[in-house]
Coordinates of C-alpha atoms in Angstrom, one line a residue:
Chain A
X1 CA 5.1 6.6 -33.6
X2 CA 2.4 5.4 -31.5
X3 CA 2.4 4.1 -28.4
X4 CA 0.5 1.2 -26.8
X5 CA -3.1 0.9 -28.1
X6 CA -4.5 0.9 -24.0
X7 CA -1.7 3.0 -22.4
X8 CA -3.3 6.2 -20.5
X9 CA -1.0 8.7 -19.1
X10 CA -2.4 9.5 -15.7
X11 CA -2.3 13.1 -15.5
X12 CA -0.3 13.0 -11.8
X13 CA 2.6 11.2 -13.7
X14 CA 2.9 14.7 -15.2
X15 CA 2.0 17.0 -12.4
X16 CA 3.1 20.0 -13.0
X17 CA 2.1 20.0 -16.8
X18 CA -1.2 22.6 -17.0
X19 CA -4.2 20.9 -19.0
X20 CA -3.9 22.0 -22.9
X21 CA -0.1 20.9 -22.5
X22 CA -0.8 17.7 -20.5
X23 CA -2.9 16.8 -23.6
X24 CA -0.4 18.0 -26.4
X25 CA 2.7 16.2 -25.1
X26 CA 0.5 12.8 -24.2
X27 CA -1.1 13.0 -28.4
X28 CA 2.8 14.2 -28.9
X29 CA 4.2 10.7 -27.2
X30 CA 0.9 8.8 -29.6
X31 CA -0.4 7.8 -26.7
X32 CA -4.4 8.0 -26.7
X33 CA -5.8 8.3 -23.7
X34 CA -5.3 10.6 -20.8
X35 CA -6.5 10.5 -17.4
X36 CA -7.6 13.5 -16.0
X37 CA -7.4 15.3 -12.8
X38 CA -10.0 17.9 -11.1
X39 CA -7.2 20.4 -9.6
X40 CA -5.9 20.9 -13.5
X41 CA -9.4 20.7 -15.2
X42 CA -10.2 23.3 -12.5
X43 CA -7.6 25.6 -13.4
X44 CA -8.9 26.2 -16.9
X45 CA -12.9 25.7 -15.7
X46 CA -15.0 22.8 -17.0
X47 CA -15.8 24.4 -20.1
X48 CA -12.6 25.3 -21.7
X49 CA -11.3 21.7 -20.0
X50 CA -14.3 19.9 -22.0
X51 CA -13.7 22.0 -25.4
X52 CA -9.8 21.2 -24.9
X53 CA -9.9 17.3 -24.3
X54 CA -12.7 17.0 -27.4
X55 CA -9.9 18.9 -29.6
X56 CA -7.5 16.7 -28.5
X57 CA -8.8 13.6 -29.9
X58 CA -8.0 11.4 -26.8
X59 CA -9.8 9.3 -24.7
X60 CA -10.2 10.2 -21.0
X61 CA -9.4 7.3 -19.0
X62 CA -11.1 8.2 -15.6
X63 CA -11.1 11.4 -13.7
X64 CA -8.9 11.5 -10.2
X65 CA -10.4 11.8 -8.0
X66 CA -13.2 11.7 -5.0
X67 CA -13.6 10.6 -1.7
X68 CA -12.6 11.8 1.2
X69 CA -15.4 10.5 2.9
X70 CA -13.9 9.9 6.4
X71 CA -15.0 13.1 8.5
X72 CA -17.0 12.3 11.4
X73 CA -18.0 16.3 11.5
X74 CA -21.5 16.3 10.0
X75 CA -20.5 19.5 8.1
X76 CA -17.3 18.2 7.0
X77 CA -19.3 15.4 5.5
X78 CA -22.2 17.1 3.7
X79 CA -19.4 18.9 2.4
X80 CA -17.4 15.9 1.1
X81 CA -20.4 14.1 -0.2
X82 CA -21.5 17.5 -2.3
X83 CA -17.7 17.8 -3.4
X84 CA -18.3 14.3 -4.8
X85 CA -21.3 15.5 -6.5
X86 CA -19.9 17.8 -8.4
X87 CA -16.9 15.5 -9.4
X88 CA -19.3 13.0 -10.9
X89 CA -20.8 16.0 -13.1
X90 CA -17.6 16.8 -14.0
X91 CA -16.9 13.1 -15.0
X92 CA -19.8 12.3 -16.9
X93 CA -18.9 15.6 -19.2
X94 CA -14.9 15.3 -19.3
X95 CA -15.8 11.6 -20.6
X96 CA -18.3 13.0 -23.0
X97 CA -16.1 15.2 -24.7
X98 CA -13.7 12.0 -25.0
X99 CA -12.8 10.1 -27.8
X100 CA -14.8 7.1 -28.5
X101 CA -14.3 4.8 -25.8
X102 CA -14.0 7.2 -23.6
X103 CA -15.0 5.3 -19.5
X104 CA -17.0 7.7 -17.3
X105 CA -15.1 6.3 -14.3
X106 CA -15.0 8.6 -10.9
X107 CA -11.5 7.1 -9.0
X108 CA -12.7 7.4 -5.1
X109 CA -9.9 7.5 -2.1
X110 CA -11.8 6.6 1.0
X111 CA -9.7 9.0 3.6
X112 CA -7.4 8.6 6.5
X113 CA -8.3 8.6 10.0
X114 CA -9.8 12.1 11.4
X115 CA -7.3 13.9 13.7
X116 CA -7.1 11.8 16.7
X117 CA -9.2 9.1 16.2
X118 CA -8.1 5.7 16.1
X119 CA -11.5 3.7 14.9
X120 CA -10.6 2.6 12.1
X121 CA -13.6 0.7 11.5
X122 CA -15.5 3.7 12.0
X123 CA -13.6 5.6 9.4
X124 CA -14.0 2.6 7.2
X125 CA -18.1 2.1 7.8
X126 CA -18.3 5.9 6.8
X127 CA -16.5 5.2 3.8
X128 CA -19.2 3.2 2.9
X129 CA -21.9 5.0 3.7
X130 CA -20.9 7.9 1.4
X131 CA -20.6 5.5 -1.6
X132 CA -24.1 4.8 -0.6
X133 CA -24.8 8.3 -0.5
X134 CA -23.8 8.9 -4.0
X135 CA -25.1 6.0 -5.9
X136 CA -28.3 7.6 -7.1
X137 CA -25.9 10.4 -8.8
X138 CA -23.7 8.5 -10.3
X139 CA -26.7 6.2 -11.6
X140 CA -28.2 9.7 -12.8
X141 CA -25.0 11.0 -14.4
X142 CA -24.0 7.6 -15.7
X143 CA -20.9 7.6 -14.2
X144 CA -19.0 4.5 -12.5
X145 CA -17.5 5.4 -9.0
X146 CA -14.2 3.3 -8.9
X147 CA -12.8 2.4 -5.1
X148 CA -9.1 2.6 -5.1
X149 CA -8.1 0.6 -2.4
X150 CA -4.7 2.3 -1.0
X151 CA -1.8 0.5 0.1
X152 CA -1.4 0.0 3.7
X153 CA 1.0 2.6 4.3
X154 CA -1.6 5.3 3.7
X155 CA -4.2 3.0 5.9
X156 CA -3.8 6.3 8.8
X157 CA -3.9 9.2 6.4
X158 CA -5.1 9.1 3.4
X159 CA -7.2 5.8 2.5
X160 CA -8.8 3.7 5.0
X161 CA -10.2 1.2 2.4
X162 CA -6.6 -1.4 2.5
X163 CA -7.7 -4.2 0.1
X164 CA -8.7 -4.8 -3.0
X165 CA -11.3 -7.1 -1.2
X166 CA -12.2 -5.0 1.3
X167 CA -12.5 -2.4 -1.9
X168 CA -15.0 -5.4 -3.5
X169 CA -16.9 -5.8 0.0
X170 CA -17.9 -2.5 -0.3
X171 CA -18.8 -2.1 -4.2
X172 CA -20.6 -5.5 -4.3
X173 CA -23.6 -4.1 -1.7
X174 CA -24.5 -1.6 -5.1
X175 CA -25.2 -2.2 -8.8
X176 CA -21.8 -3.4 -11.0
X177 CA -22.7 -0.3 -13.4
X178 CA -22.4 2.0 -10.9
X179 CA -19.5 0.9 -8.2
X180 CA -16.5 -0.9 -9.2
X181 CA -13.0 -0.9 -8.4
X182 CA -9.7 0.6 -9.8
X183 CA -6.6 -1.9 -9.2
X184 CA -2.8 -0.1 -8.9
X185 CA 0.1 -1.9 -8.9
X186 CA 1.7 0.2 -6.2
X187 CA -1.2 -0.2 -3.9
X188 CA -2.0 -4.0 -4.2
X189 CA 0.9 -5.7 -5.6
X190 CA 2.0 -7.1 -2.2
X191 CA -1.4 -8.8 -1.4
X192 CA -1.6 -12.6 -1.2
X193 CA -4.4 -12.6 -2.3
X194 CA -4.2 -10.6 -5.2
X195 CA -5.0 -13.6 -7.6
X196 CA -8.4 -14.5 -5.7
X197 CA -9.6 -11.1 -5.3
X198 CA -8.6 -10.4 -9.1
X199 CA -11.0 -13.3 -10.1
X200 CA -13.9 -12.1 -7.9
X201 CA -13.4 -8.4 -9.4
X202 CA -13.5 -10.0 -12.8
X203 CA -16.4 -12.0 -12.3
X204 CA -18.5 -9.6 -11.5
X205 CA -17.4 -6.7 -13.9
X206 CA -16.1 -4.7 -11.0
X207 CA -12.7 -4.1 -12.6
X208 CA -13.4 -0.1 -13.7
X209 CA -9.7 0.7 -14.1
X210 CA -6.1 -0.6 -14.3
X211 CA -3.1 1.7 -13.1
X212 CA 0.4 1.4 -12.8
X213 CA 3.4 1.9 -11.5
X214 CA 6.3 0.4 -9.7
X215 CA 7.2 -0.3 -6.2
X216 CA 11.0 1.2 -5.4
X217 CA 13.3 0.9 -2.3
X218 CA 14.7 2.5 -0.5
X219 CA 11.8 4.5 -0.2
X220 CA 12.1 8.0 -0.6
X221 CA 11.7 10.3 2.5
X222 CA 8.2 11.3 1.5
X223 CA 5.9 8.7 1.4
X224 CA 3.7 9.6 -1.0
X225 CA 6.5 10.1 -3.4
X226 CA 7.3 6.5 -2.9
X227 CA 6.5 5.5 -6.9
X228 CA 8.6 4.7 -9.6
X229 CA 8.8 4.2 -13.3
X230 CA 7.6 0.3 -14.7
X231 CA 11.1 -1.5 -14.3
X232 CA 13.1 0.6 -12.0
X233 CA 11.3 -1.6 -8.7
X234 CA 10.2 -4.7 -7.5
X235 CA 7.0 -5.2 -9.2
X236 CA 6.3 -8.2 -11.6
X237 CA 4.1 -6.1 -13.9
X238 CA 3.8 -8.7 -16.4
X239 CA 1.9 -11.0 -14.2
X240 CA -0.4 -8.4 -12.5
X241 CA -1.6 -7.4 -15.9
X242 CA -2.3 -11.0 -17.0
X243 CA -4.3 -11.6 -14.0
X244 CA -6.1 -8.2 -14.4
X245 CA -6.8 -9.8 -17.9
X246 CA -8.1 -13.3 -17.3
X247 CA -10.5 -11.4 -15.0
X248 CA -11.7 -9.8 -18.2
X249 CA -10.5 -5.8 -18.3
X250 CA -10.1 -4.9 -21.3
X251 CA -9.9 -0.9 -20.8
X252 CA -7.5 1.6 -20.7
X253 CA -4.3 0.9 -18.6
X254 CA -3.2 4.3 -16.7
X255 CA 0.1 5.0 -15.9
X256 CA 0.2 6.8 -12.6
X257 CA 3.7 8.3 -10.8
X258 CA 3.8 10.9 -7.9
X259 CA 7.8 10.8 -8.0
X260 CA 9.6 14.2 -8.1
X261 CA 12.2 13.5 -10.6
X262 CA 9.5 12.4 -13.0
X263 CA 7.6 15.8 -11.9
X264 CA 10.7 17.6 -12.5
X265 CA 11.6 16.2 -15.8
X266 CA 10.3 17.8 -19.3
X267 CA 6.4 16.3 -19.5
X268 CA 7.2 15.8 -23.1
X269 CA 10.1 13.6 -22.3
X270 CA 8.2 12.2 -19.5
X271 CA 5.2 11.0 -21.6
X272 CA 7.8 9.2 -24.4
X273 CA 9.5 7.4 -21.6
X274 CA 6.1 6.1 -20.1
X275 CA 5.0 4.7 -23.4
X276 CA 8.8 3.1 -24.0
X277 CA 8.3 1.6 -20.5
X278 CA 5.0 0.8 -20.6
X279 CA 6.1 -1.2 -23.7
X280 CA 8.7 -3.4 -22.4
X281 CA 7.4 -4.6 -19.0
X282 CA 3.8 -3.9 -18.4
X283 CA 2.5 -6.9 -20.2
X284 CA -0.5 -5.8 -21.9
Chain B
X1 CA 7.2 0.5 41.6
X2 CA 6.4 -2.5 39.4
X3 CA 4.8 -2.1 35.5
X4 CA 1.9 -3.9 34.3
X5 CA 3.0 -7.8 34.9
X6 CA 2.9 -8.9 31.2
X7 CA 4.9 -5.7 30.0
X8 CA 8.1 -7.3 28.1
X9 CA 10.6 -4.9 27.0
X10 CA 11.8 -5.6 23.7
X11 CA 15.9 -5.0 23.6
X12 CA 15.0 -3.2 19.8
X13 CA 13.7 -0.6 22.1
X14 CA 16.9 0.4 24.0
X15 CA 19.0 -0.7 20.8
X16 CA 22.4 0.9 21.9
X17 CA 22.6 -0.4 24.9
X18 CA 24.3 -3.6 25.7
X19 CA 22.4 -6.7 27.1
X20 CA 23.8 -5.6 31.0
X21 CA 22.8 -2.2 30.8
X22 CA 19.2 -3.6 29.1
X23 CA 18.5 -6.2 31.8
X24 CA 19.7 -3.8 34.8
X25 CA 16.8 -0.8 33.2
X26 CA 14.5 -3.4 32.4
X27 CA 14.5 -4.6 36.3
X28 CA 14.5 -1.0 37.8
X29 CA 11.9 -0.2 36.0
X30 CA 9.9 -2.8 37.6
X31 CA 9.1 -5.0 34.0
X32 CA 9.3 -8.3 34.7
X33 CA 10.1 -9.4 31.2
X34 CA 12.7 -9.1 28.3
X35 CA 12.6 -9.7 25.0
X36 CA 16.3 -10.3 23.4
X37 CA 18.3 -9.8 20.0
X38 CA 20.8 -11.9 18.9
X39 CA 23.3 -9.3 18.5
X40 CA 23.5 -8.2 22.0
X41 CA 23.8 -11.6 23.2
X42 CA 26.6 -12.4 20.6
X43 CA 28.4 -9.1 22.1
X44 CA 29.0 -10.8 25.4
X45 CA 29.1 -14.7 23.6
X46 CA 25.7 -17.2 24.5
X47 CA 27.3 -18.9 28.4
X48 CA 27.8 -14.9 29.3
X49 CA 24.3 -14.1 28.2
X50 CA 23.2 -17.0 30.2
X51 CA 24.8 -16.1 33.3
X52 CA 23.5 -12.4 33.3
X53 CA 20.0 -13.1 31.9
X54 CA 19.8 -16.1 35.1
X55 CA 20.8 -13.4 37.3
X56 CA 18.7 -10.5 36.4
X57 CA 15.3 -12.2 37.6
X58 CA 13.9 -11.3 34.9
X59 CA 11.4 -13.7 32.0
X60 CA 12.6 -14.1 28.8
X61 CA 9.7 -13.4 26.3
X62 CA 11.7 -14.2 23.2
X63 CA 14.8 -13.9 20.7
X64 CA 15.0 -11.6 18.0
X65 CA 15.0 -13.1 15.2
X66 CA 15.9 -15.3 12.9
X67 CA 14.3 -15.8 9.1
X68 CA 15.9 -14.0 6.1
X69 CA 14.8 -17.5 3.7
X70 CA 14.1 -15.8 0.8
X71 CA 17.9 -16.3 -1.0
X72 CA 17.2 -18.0 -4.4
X73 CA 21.6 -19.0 -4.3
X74 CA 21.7 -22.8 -2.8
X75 CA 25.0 -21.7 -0.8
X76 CA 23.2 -18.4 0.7
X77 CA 20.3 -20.6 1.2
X78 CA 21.7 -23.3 3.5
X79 CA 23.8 -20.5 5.1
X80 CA 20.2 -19.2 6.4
X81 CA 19.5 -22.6 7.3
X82 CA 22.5 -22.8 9.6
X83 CA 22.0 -19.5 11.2
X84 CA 18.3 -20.5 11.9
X85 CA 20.1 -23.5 13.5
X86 CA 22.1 -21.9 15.7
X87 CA 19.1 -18.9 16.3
X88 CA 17.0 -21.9 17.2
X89 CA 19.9 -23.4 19.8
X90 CA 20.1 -19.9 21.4
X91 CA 16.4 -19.4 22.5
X92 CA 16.1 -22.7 24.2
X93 CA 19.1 -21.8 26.5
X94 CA 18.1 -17.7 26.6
X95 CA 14.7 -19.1 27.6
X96 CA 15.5 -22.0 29.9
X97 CA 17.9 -19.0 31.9
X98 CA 15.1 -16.6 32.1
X99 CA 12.6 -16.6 35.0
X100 CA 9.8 -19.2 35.2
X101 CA 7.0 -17.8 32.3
X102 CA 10.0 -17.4 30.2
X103 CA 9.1 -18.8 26.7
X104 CA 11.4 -20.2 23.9
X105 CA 10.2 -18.2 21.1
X106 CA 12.3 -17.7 18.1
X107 CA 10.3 -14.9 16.1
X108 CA 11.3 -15.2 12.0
X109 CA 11.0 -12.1 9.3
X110 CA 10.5 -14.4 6.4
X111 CA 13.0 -12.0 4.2
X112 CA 11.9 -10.4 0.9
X113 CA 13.0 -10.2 -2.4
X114 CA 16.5 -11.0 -3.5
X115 CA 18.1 -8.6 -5.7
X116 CA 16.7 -8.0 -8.9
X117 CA 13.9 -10.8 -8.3
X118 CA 10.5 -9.8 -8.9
X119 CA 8.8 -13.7 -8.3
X120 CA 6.8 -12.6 -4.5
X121 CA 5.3 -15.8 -5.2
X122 CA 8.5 -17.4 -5.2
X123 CA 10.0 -16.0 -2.4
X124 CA 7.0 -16.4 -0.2
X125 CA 6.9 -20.4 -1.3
X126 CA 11.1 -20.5 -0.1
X127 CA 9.8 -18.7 3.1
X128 CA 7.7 -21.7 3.4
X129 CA 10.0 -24.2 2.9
X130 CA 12.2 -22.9 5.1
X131 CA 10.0 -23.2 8.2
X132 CA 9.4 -26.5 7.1
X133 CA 13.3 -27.5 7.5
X134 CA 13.9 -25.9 10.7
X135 CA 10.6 -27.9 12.3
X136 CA 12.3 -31.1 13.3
X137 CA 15.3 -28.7 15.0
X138 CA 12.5 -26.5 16.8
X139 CA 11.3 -29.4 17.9
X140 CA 14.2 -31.2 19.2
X141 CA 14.8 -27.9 21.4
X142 CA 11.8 -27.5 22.4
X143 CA 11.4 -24.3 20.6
X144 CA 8.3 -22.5 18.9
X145 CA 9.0 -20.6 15.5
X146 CA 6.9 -17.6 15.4
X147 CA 6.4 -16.4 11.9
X148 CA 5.7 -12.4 12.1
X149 CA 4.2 -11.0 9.0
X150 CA 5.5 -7.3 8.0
X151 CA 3.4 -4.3 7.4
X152 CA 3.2 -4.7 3.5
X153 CA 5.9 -1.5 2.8
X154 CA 8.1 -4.1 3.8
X155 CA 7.2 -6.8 1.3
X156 CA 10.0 -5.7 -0.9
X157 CA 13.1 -5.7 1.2
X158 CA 12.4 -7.2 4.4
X159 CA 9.5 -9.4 4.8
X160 CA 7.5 -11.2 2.2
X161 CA 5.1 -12.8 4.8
X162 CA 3.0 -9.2 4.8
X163 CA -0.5 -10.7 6.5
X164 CA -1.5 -12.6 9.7
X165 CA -3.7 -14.8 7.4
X166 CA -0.9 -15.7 5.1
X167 CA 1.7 -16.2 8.5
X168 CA -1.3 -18.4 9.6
X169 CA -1.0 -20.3 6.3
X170 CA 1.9 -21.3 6.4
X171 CA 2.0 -22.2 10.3
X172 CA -0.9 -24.4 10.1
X173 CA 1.2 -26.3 7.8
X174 CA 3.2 -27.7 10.9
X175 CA 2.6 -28.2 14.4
X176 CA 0.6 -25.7 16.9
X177 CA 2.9 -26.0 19.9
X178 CA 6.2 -25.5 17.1
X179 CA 5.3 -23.3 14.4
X180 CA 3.1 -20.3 15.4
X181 CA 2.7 -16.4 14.8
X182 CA 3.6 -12.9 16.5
X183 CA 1.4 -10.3 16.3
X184 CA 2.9 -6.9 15.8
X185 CA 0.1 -4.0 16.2
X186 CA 2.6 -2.0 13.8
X187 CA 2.7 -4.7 11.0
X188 CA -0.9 -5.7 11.2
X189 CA -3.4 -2.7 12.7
X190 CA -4.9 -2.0 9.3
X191 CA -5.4 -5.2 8.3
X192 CA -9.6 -5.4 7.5
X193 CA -9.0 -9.3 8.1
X194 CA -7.4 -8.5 11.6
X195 CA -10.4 -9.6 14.0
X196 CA -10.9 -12.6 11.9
X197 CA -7.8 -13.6 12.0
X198 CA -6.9 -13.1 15.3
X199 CA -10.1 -15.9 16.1
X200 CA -8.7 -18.0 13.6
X201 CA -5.2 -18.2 15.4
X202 CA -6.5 -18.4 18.9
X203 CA -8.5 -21.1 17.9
X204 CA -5.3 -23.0 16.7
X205 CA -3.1 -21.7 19.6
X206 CA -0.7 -20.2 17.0
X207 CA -0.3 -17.2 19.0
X208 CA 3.4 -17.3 20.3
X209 CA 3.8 -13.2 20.6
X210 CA 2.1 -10.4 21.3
X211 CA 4.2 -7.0 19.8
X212 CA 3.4 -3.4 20.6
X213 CA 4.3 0.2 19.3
X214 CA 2.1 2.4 17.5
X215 CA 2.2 3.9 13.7
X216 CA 2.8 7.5 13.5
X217 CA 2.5 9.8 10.5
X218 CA 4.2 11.5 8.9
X219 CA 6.0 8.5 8.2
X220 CA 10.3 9.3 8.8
X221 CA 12.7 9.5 6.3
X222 CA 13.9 6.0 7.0
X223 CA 10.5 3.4 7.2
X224 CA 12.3 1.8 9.3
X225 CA 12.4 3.8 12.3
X226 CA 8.6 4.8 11.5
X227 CA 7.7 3.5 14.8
X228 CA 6.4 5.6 17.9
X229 CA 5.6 4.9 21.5
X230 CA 2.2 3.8 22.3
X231 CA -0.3 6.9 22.5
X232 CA 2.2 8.7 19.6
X233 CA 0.3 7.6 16.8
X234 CA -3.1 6.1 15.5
X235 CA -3.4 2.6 16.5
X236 CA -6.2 1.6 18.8
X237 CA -4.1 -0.6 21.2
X238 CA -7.2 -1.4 23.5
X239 CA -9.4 -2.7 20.9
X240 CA -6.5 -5.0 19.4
X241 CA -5.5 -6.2 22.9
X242 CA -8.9 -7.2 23.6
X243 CA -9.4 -9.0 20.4
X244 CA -5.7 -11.0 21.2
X245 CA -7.1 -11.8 24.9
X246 CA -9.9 -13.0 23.3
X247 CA -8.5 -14.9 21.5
X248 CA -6.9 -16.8 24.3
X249 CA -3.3 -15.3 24.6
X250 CA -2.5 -14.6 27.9
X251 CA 1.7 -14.5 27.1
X252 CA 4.2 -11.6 27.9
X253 CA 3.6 -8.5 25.6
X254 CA 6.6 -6.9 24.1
X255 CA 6.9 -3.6 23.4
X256 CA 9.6 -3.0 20.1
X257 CA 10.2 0.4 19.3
X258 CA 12.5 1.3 16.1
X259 CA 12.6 4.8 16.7
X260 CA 15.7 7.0 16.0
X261 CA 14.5 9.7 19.0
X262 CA 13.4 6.6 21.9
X263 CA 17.2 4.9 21.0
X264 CA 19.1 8.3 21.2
X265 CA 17.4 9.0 24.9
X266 CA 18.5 7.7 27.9
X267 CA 17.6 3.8 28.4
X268 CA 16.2 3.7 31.9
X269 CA 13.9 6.9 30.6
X270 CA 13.0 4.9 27.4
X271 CA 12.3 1.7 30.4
X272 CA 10.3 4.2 32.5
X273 CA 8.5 5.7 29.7
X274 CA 7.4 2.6 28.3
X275 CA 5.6 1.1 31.3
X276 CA 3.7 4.4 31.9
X277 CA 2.5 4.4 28.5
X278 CA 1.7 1.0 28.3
X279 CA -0.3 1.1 31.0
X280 CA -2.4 4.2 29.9
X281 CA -2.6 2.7 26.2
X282 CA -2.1 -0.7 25.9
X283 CA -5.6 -2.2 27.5
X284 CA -3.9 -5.6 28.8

């Protein structure tokens, strides 16, 4: 049976799956696309990673992730930015050995604050800077660097860049090939002005990815385990996904869930629930 | 010894104790301000609350809260109407017993969504309309409605007003001197909007509040108590301040505290406590 024609199971939904059995049990659930992460590809080494995913058949989706970009320690940050580097040579080849249709899209996650410093618009001006600082290597390796704006919550410690327009603000000062933006449920769903900043993303072929996954409450005790399956929260996935198509994606949707009862569950029986879901309330 | 003269302690901070006990720390320790809950005054019933507020000397700098509009049920909805009412009643008298300064502020949490509801569009148009019936009552008492927009992990189950700019959208539906905003640094201090939407509400004199207490990581087990004591966390209270001075407020400013560690300790500590750290954090 196969799945949704765009469904993409975000490698993080399935975290503690190794590489060659993240791939199996997504082909397994016929879903055909997969996005990748580096800690997993890195496990098996790029090679083996590149001959696995081009055996698979499936299309790679995006690569999670870069970024990090928030140090004010100039070490720190000659560090992040050659980190980055070598993620966008990793993208351009993971998406190479891809099925047809394959996107050559690097996901970016600006950073939190350093340790004891509260300027945030310092944090978020060098977050800037470094997509500046990569633009000539991602032109070079062909390869899209996506912002992922980050919901609020994470604003202090993980992802300084809030918005999806703030997200646009940024991409908009470099070339629409090479800088876009990736739009997640969880992260933007809230914004009032999700609708305008949809249309501006769409209008300028910003939109390099779609994820999702829903908004639950209570939320667990761990933050960043605050996701949840499409239909068990609060988010109207339906009319997310239609905006995210008037504005003209047409790519691959990724389903992405850090939630340890998914992580604990069977990958296999993970992936066929994701494509059920996915099915009856994302939209596309 | 006095604290800094706009320091208002919010009665959230000291949440166990009763509205005696939370005048009588207030005063000794030398804050000249109080902001009230409803619940604490409905303890001792409104004439009591008069009486000891009168005789404690002390501003009142508002009443927590009224708001929850977001019930889609016609009988929940005109129950929230009626509470409003009666919330609205309450923070003329609170406020006309306080000292001189004292100002009848009623500050509104819009609500978010009703169970099972995934319409945020919906709910955030009833918020609207709600404000909208309570403005001839506000008026009649001479009361301002202060709309407070929630940090955005809050849109779900508490506040579906989640940015000043959208709080400012709806107020500037209605009068300045009736329907106004409060502006929590915990709710709005990663806003990338914040600076320009702190000139846009000066400008209109929609300022009705000022609300401090910083955002501390890792985030608690219960978001609701994710709260810390200025200097605790990563806010840049000096920065904000200035841009709220700038923008012409020269009110009380509260400082509201869910915190499960500041309500276990003892109040007059918590009282102490907070004036030191406002003034070493707080830039007013």
């Amino acid at each position: 049976m196969s799945a949704h024609p765009r469904l993409s199971l975000n490698q993080a939904t399935i975290k503690y799956a190794d590489l060659a059995t993240a791939l199996r049990v997504t082909a397994a659930a016929g879903i055909a696309s997969i996005g990748l992460w580096r800690e997993p590809v890195a496990e098996v080494g790029l090679a083996a990673a590149q001959r696995l995913v081009a055996a698979s058949g499936l299309r790679v989706s995006s690569l999670c992730r870069g970024g990090f970009f928030t140090a004010t320690d100039p070490d720190l940050r000659r560090a992040a930015l050659a980190e980055n580097r070598r993620a966008i040579a990793e993208t351009a080849t993971l998406a190479a050995a891809g099925a047809a249709g394959s996107a050559p899209v690097l996901v970016l996650v600006a950073g939190g604050l350093p340790d004891g410093d509260r300027d945030l618009p310092g944090a978020r001006e060098r977050a800037r800077d470094a997509v500046g600082a990569l633009v000539d290597d991602a032109v070079a390796a062909g390869v899209t660097l996506a912002i992922e704006p980050m919901h609020p919550i994470y604003a202090a410690d993980r992802g300084v860049i809030s918005t999806l327009g703030q997200a646009l603000d940024v991409a908009e000062q470099f070339p629409a090939a090479t800088v876009g933006v990736v739009v997640d449920t969880f992260h933007v769903w809230w914004d009032p002005q999700l609708a305008e900043q949809l249309k501006r993303a769409g209008a300028g072929g910003r939109i390099a990815g779609y994820q999702v996954c829903d908004w639950i409450t209570p939320l667990p005790a761990d933050a960043l385990l605050a996701r949840g399956m499409m239909g068990d929260g609060h988010i109207d996935f339906a009319a997310i996904t239609a905006a995210v198509s008037d504005a003209g994606y047409t790519g691959d949707i990724e389903v992405e869930i850090f939630n340890q009862g998914i992580w604990d569950a069977d990958p296999a029986a993970v992936a066929a629930r994701t494509a059920r879901c996915f099915a009856a309330h994302v939209g596309a």
